[in-house]
Amino acid sequence: EAAVTQSPRNKVAVTGGKVTLSCNQTNNHNNMYWYRQDTGHGLRLIHYSYGAGSTEKGDIPDGYKASRPSQENFSLILELATPSQTSVYFCASGRDRGPVSNERLFFGHGTKLSVL
Amino acid sequence: GDSVIQMQGQVTLSENDFLFINCTYSTTGYPTLFWYVQYSGEGPQLLLQVTTANNKGSSRGFEATYDKGTTSFHLQKTSVQEIDSAVYYCAMRDAPQVVGQLTFGSGTRLQVYA
């Protein structure tokens, strides 16, 4: 079974501090994604990546940076955390566009971030 | 822009009841539509996907169809069980978007009582 692991599972940060959320996948998927989940909004795409060295902006990239140093690892970076970034963050991996039956995303268990 | 609307925030049923959850979508393209399910403490996982309007997708007793005429997409199950209690998200990918660039609805929390 495909595996996506996120760390930490829970994080408390102070306003203005730097936060790094990490994600590791063992699926050998080229594509990786960062979503945030908020009540009333569902999941919204922050950044994604096509492979090592690639990062692309999603629908709500402001205030976030991403880094993909290798096929397996994809990080989300909050340089100056704000209380509005308090949320649950999900990392996911998936194959490239191909047969539509391969569009399944594999999500991690999430990171709950509280910015005080 | 693209949007997905789930009006039912919470649905409460008893075991063996019929489940129907509806979504409406808005896009200028030809979308692929998905239902994801999220169990407590876990990340979302794909339940089923429908690529072509008026086609059906089915998985684990759930069935979904989408109607291009009414731009609606629904999920149904004839007889729910307590283990089906979870949050259900409909999601859409418009044709030109990359795989994984999904627009999600706000989710429907299903609670099934024995």
mmCIF file of C-alpha atoms in Angstrom:
data_model
loop_
_atom_site.group_PDB
_atom_site.id
_atom_site.type_symbol
_atom_site.label_atom_id
_atom_site.label_comp_id
_atom_site.label_asym_id
_atom_site.label_seq_id
_atom_site.Cartn_x
_atom_site.Cartn_y
_atom_site.Cartn_z
ATOM 1 C CA GLU A 1 0.000 0.000 0.000
ATOM 2 C CA ALA A 2 1.202 3.478 -0.873
ATOM 3 C CA ALA A 3 2.693 5.375 2.047
ATOM 4 C CA VAL A 4 2.851 9.105 2.740
ATOM 5 C CA THR A 5 4.297 10.140 6.080
ATOM 6 C CA GLN A 6 4.043 13.614 7.557
ATOM 7 C CA SER A 7 5.959 15.124 10.457
ATOM 8 C CA PRO A 8 5.279 16.487 12.950
ATOM 9 C CA ARG A 9 1.713 15.318 13.638
ATOM 10 C CA ASN A 10 1.096 18.345 15.848
ATOM 11 C CA LYS A 11 2.883 21.694 16.007
ATOM 12 C CA VAL A 12 2.398 24.829 18.077
ATOM 13 C CA ALA A 13 4.174 27.910 16.738
ATOM 14 C CA VAL A 14 4.367 31.571 17.681
ATOM 15 C CA THR A 15 3.353 34.403 15.410
ATOM 16 C CA GLY A 16 6.308 35.509 13.299
ATOM 17 C CA GLY A 17 8.185 32.278 13.761
ATOM 18 C CA LYS A 18 9.357 29.920 11.029
ATOM 19 C CA VAL A 19 7.595 26.585 10.597
ATOM 20 C CA THR A 20 8.628 23.676 8.388
ATOM 21 C CA LEU A 21 6.267 20.795 7.707
ATOM 22 C CA SER A 22 7.816 17.678 6.217
ATOM 23 C CA CYS A 23 6.455 14.948 3.993
ATOM 24 C CA ASN A 24 7.994 11.707 2.793
ATOM 25 C CA GLN A 25 6.528 9.274 0.280
ATOM 26 C CA THR A 26 7.636 5.755 -0.613
ATOM 27 C CA ASN A 27 5.342 5.431 -3.641
ATOM 28 C CA ASN A 28 7.923 6.606 -6.183
ATOM 29 C CA HIS A 29 5.338 9.104 -7.435
ATOM 30 C CA ASN A 30 6.542 12.104 -9.376
ATOM 31 C CA ASN A 31 3.831 14.472 -8.152
ATOM 32 C CA MET A 32 3.411 15.725 -4.604
ATOM 33 C CA TYR A 33 0.955 18.237 -3.133
ATOM 34 C CA TRP A 34 0.292 20.305 -0.037
ATOM 35 C CA TYR A 35 -3.329 21.008 0.923
ATOM 36 C CA ARG A 36 -4.811 22.735 3.953
ATOM 37 C CA GLN A 37 -8.120 21.721 5.464
ATOM 38 C CA ASP A 38 -10.431 24.234 7.126
ATOM 39 C CA THR A 39 -14.031 23.958 8.255
ATOM 40 C CA GLY A 40 -16.319 25.338 5.591
ATOM 41 C CA HIS A 41 -13.629 25.238 2.908
ATOM 42 C CA GLY A 42 -12.774 21.595 2.468
ATOM 43 C CA LEU A 43 -9.225 21.121 1.189
ATOM 44 C CA ARG A 44 -7.386 23.823 -0.729
ATOM 45 C CA LEU A 45 -4.198 23.371 -2.741
ATOM 46 C CA ILE A 46 -1.202 25.428 -1.564
ATOM 47 C CA HIS A 47 1.765 24.146 -3.606
ATOM 48 C CA TYR A 48 2.592 21.125 -5.704
ATOM 49 C CA SER A 49 5.596 19.588 -7.413
ATOM 50 C CA TYR A 50 6.253 17.544 -10.545
ATOM 51 C CA GLY A 51 9.507 16.085 -9.258
ATOM 52 C CA ALA A 52 12.797 16.845 -7.518
ATOM 53 C CA GLY A 53 13.695 20.519 -7.830
ATOM 54 C CA SER A 54 10.218 21.546 -9.021
ATOM 55 C CA THR A 55 7.666 23.592 -7.088
ATOM 56 C CA GLU A 56 4.493 25.186 -8.441
ATOM 57 C CA LYS A 57 1.918 27.510 -6.903
ATOM 58 C CA GLY A 58 -1.506 26.128 -6.173
ATOM 59 C CA ASP A 59 -4.670 28.064 -5.440
ATOM 60 C CA ILE A 60 -3.619 29.687 -2.125
ATOM 61 C CA PRO A 61 0.200 30.006 -2.124
ATOM 62 C CA ASP A 62 0.532 33.360 -0.333
ATOM 63 C CA GLY A 63 2.525 33.092 2.883
ATOM 64 C CA TYR A 64 3.904 29.640 1.995
ATOM 65 C CA LYS A 65 7.003 28.303 0.277
ATOM 66 C CA ALA A 66 7.694 24.745 -0.796
ATOM 67 C CA SER A 67 10.822 22.702 -1.335
ATOM 68 C CA ARG A 68 11.284 19.386 -3.170
ATOM 69 C CA PRO A 69 14.884 18.299 -2.639
ATOM 70 C CA SER A 70 14.305 14.717 -3.750
ATOM 71 C CA GLN A 71 11.689 12.406 -5.251
ATOM 72 C CA GLU A 72 10.678 11.273 -1.772
ATOM 73 C CA ASN A 73 10.564 14.533 0.197
ATOM 74 C CA PHE A 74 8.404 17.641 -0.075
ATOM 75 C CA SER A 75 8.383 20.382 2.569
ATOM 76 C CA LEU A 76 6.043 23.264 3.255
ATOM 77 C CA ILE A 77 7.646 26.343 4.807
ATOM 78 C CA LEU A 78 5.965 29.190 6.647
ATOM 79 C CA GLU A 79 8.671 31.867 6.937
ATOM 80 C CA LEU A 80 6.579 34.179 9.134
ATOM 81 C CA ALA A 81 3.720 32.223 10.640
ATOM 82 C CA THR A 82 0.433 34.004 11.321
ATOM 83 C CA PRO A 83 -2.655 32.903 13.297
ATOM 84 C CA SER A 84 -4.621 32.673 10.004
ATOM 85 C CA GLN A 85 -2.348 29.766 9.066
ATOM 86 C CA THR A 86 -3.705 27.693 11.935
ATOM 87 C CA SER A 87 -5.091 24.660 10.125
ATOM 88 C CA VAL A 88 -4.642 20.981 9.361
ATOM 89 C CA TYR A 89 -2.154 20.417 6.545
ATOM 90 C CA PHE A 90 -2.177 17.372 4.304
ATOM 91 C CA CYS A 91 0.538 16.153 1.994
ATOM 92 C CA ALA A 92 -0.343 13.866 -0.903
ATOM 93 C CA SER A 93 1.400 12.066 -3.728
ATOM 94 C CA GLY A 94 0.156 10.903 -7.111
ATOM 95 C CA ARG A 95 1.242 9.735 -10.541
ATOM 96 C CA ASP A 96 1.676 11.956 -13.557
ATOM 97 C CA ARG A 97 -1.192 12.474 -15.932
ATOM 98 C CA GLY A 98 -1.749 9.185 -17.706
ATOM 99 C CA PRO A 99 -4.666 6.808 -17.858
ATOM 100 C CA VAL A 100 -7.420 8.513 -15.925
ATOM 101 C CA SER A 101 -7.667 5.512 -13.653
ATOM 102 C CA ASN A 102 -4.332 6.625 -12.214
ATOM 103 C CA GLU A 103 -5.604 9.919 -10.789
ATOM 104 C CA ARG A 104 -5.809 8.640 -7.238
ATOM 105 C CA LEU A 105 -4.071 10.805 -4.641
ATOM 106 C CA PHE A 106 -2.517 9.207 -1.555
ATOM 107 C CA PHE A 107 -2.748 11.451 1.494
ATOM 108 C CA GLY A 108 -0.767 11.462 4.705
ATOM 109 C CA HIS A 109 -2.426 11.595 8.130
ATOM 110 C CA GLY A 110 -2.092 15.358 8.383
ATOM 111 C CA THR A 111 -0.269 17.904 10.554
ATOM 112 C CA LYS A 112 -2.302 20.003 12.953
ATOM 113 C CA LEU A 113 -0.667 23.441 13.200
ATOM 114 C CA SER A 114 -1.641 26.051 15.757
ATOM 115 C CA VAL A 115 -0.115 29.522 15.462
ATOM 116 C CA LEU A 116 -0.518 31.543 18.650
ATOM 117 C CA GLY B 1 -13.460 30.238 -11.393
ATOM 118 C CA ASP B 2 -14.109 26.616 -10.665
ATOM 119 C CA SER B 3 -16.198 25.781 -7.629
ATOM 120 C CA VAL B 4 -17.781 22.800 -5.918
ATOM 121 C CA ILE B 5 -20.721 23.243 -3.550
ATOM 122 C CA GLN B 6 -21.791 20.692 -0.941
ATOM 123 C CA MET B 7 -24.873 21.986 0.840
ATOM 124 C CA GLN B 8 -25.265 19.131 3.327
ATOM 125 C CA GLY B 9 -22.810 19.784 6.133
ATOM 126 C CA GLN B 10 -24.057 16.920 8.294
ATOM 127 C CA VAL B 11 -26.174 13.840 7.634
ATOM 128 C CA THR B 12 -27.386 11.549 10.418
ATOM 129 C CA LEU B 13 -28.776 8.113 9.561
ATOM 130 C CA SER B 14 -29.528 4.762 11.109
ATOM 131 C CA GLU B 15 -27.993 1.536 9.858
ATOM 132 C CA ASN B 16 -29.596 0.211 6.658
ATOM 133 C CA ASP B 17 -30.892 3.672 5.729
ATOM 134 C CA PHE B 18 -30.423 5.049 2.202
ATOM 135 C CA LEU B 19 -27.679 7.635 1.716
ATOM 136 C CA PHE B 20 -27.775 10.424 -0.834
ATOM 137 C CA ILE B 21 -25.255 13.274 -0.869
ATOM 138 C CA ASN B 22 -25.329 15.848 -3.614
ATOM 139 C CA CYS B 23 -22.760 18.263 -5.001
ATOM 140 C CA THR B 24 -23.043 20.921 -7.641
ATOM 141 C CA TYR B 25 -20.080 22.113 -9.636
ATOM 142 C CA SER B 26 -19.199 25.058 -11.798
ATOM 143 C CA THR B 27 -16.583 24.979 -14.520
ATOM 144 C CA THR B 28 -16.185 25.996 -18.118
ATOM 145 C CA GLY B 29 -14.452 22.758 -19.040
ATOM 146 C CA TYR B 30 -14.996 19.016 -19.009
ATOM 147 C CA PRO B 31 -14.354 17.875 -15.470
ATOM 148 C CA THR B 32 -13.386 14.633 -13.882
ATOM 149 C CA LEU B 33 -15.248 14.258 -10.589
ATOM 150 C CA PHE B 34 -14.241 12.407 -7.451
ATOM 151 C CA TRP B 35 -15.565 11.369 -4.065
ATOM 152 C CA TYR B 36 -13.004 11.187 -1.259
ATOM 153 C CA VAL B 37 -13.750 9.789 2.214
ATOM 154 C CA GLN B 38 -11.960 10.791 5.398
ATOM 155 C CA TYR B 39 -12.210 8.612 8.494
ATOM 156 C CA SER B 40 -11.468 10.090 11.893
ATOM 157 C CA GLY B 41 -7.761 10.742 12.414
ATOM 158 C CA GLU B 42 -6.781 9.857 8.860
ATOM 159 C CA GLY B 43 -6.160 11.623 5.593
ATOM 160 C CA PRO B 44 -8.711 11.563 2.782
ATOM 161 C CA GLN B 45 -8.738 8.527 0.517
ATOM 162 C CA LEU B 46 -10.263 8.095 -2.901
ATOM 163 C CA LEU B 47 -13.663 6.413 -2.837
ATOM 164 C CA LEU B 48 -14.498 6.679 -6.511
ATOM 165 C CA GLN B 49 -14.006 8.701 -9.664
ATOM 166 C CA VAL B 50 -16.254 9.461 -12.627
ATOM 167 C CA THR B 51 -14.684 10.784 -15.805
ATOM 168 C CA THR B 52 -17.558 10.924 -18.229
ATOM 169 C CA ALA B 53 -20.921 12.577 -17.730
ATOM 170 C CA ASN B 54 -23.784 10.162 -17.158
ATOM 171 C CA ASN B 55 -21.381 7.344 -16.427
ATOM 172 C CA LYS B 56 -21.416 5.681 -13.049
ATOM 173 C CA GLY B 57 -18.624 4.919 -10.666
ATOM 174 C CA SER B 58 -18.972 2.391 -7.906
ATOM 175 C CA SER B 59 -16.898 1.177 -4.998
ATOM 176 C CA ARG B 60 -17.533 -0.556 -1.669
ATOM 177 C CA GLY B 61 -21.308 -0.394 -2.197
ATOM 178 C CA PHE B 62 -21.263 3.322 -3.024
ATOM 179 C CA GLU B 63 -22.349 4.607 -6.410
ATOM 180 C CA ALA B 64 -21.829 7.997 -8.038
ATOM 181 C CA THR B 65 -23.020 9.620 -11.210
ATOM 182 C CA TYR B 66 -22.688 13.049 -12.633
ATOM 183 C CA ASP B 67 -25.199 14.945 -14.689
ATOM 184 C CA LYS B 68 -23.678 17.508 -16.995
ATOM 185 C CA GLY B 69 -27.084 19.020 -17.714
ATOM 186 C CA THR B 70 -27.705 19.993 -14.091
ATOM 187 C CA THR B 71 -23.949 20.190 -13.207
ATOM 188 C CA SER B 72 -24.607 17.941 -10.240
ATOM 189 C CA PHE B 73 -22.702 14.994 -8.878
ATOM 190 C CA HIS B 74 -24.127 12.705 -6.250
ATOM 191 C CA LEU B 75 -23.080 9.834 -4.038
ATOM 192 C CA GLN B 76 -25.492 7.158 -2.888
ATOM 193 C CA LYS B 77 -25.543 3.928 -0.966
ATOM 194 C CA THR B 78 -28.562 1.706 -0.530
ATOM 195 C CA SER B 79 -27.864 0.546 3.003
ATOM 196 C CA VAL B 80 -25.332 2.376 5.176
ATOM 197 C CA GLN B 81 -23.482 0.800 8.067
ATOM 198 C CA GLU B 82 -21.944 2.291 11.176
ATOM 199 C CA ILE B 83 -18.462 1.868 9.673
ATOM 200 C CA ASP B 84 -19.460 4.303 6.897
ATOM 201 C CA SER B 85 -19.420 7.169 9.417
ATOM 202 C CA ALA B 86 -16.889 9.631 8.007
ATOM 203 C CA VAL B 87 -16.575 12.919 6.154
ATOM 204 C CA TYR B 88 -17.259 12.713 2.422
ATOM 205 C CA TYR B 89 -15.782 15.252 0.008
ATOM 206 C CA CYS B 90 -16.691 15.726 -3.603
ATOM 207 C CA ALA B 91 -13.890 17.122 -5.749
ATOM 208 C CA MET B 92 -13.355 18.218 -9.306
ATOM 209 C CA ARG B 93 -10.453 18.463 -11.705
ATOM 210 C CA ASP B 94 -11.083 20.548 -14.772
ATOM 211 C CA ALA B 95 -9.594 19.092 -17.947
ATOM 212 C CA PRO B 96 -6.597 21.431 -18.373
ATOM 213 C CA GLN B 97 -5.519 21.237 -14.752
ATOM 214 C CA VAL B 98 -2.730 18.964 -13.646
ATOM 215 C CA VAL B 99 -3.502 15.655 -12.016
ATOM 216 C CA GLY B 100 -4.017 16.354 -8.320
ATOM 217 C CA GLN B 101 -5.003 19.990 -8.792
ATOM 218 C CA LEU B 102 -8.433 19.422 -7.319
ATOM 219 C CA THR B 103 -11.195 21.748 -6.200
ATOM 220 C CA PHE B 104 -12.891 20.247 -3.140
ATOM 221 C CA GLY B 105 -16.319 20.823 -1.676
ATOM 222 C CA SER B 106 -16.642 21.701 1.999
ATOM 223 C CA GLY B 107 -17.448 18.138 3.034
ATOM 224 C CA THR B 108 -20.451 16.233 4.429
ATOM 225 C CA ARG B 109 -20.089 14.582 7.805
ATOM 226 C CA LEU B 110 -22.033 11.310 7.873
ATOM 227 C CA GLN B 111 -22.955 9.815 11.234
ATOM 228 C CA VAL B 112 -24.568 6.383 11.181
ATOM 229 C CA TYR B 113 -26.071 4.958 14.354
ATOM 230 C CA ALA B 114 -26.529 1.249 14.979
#
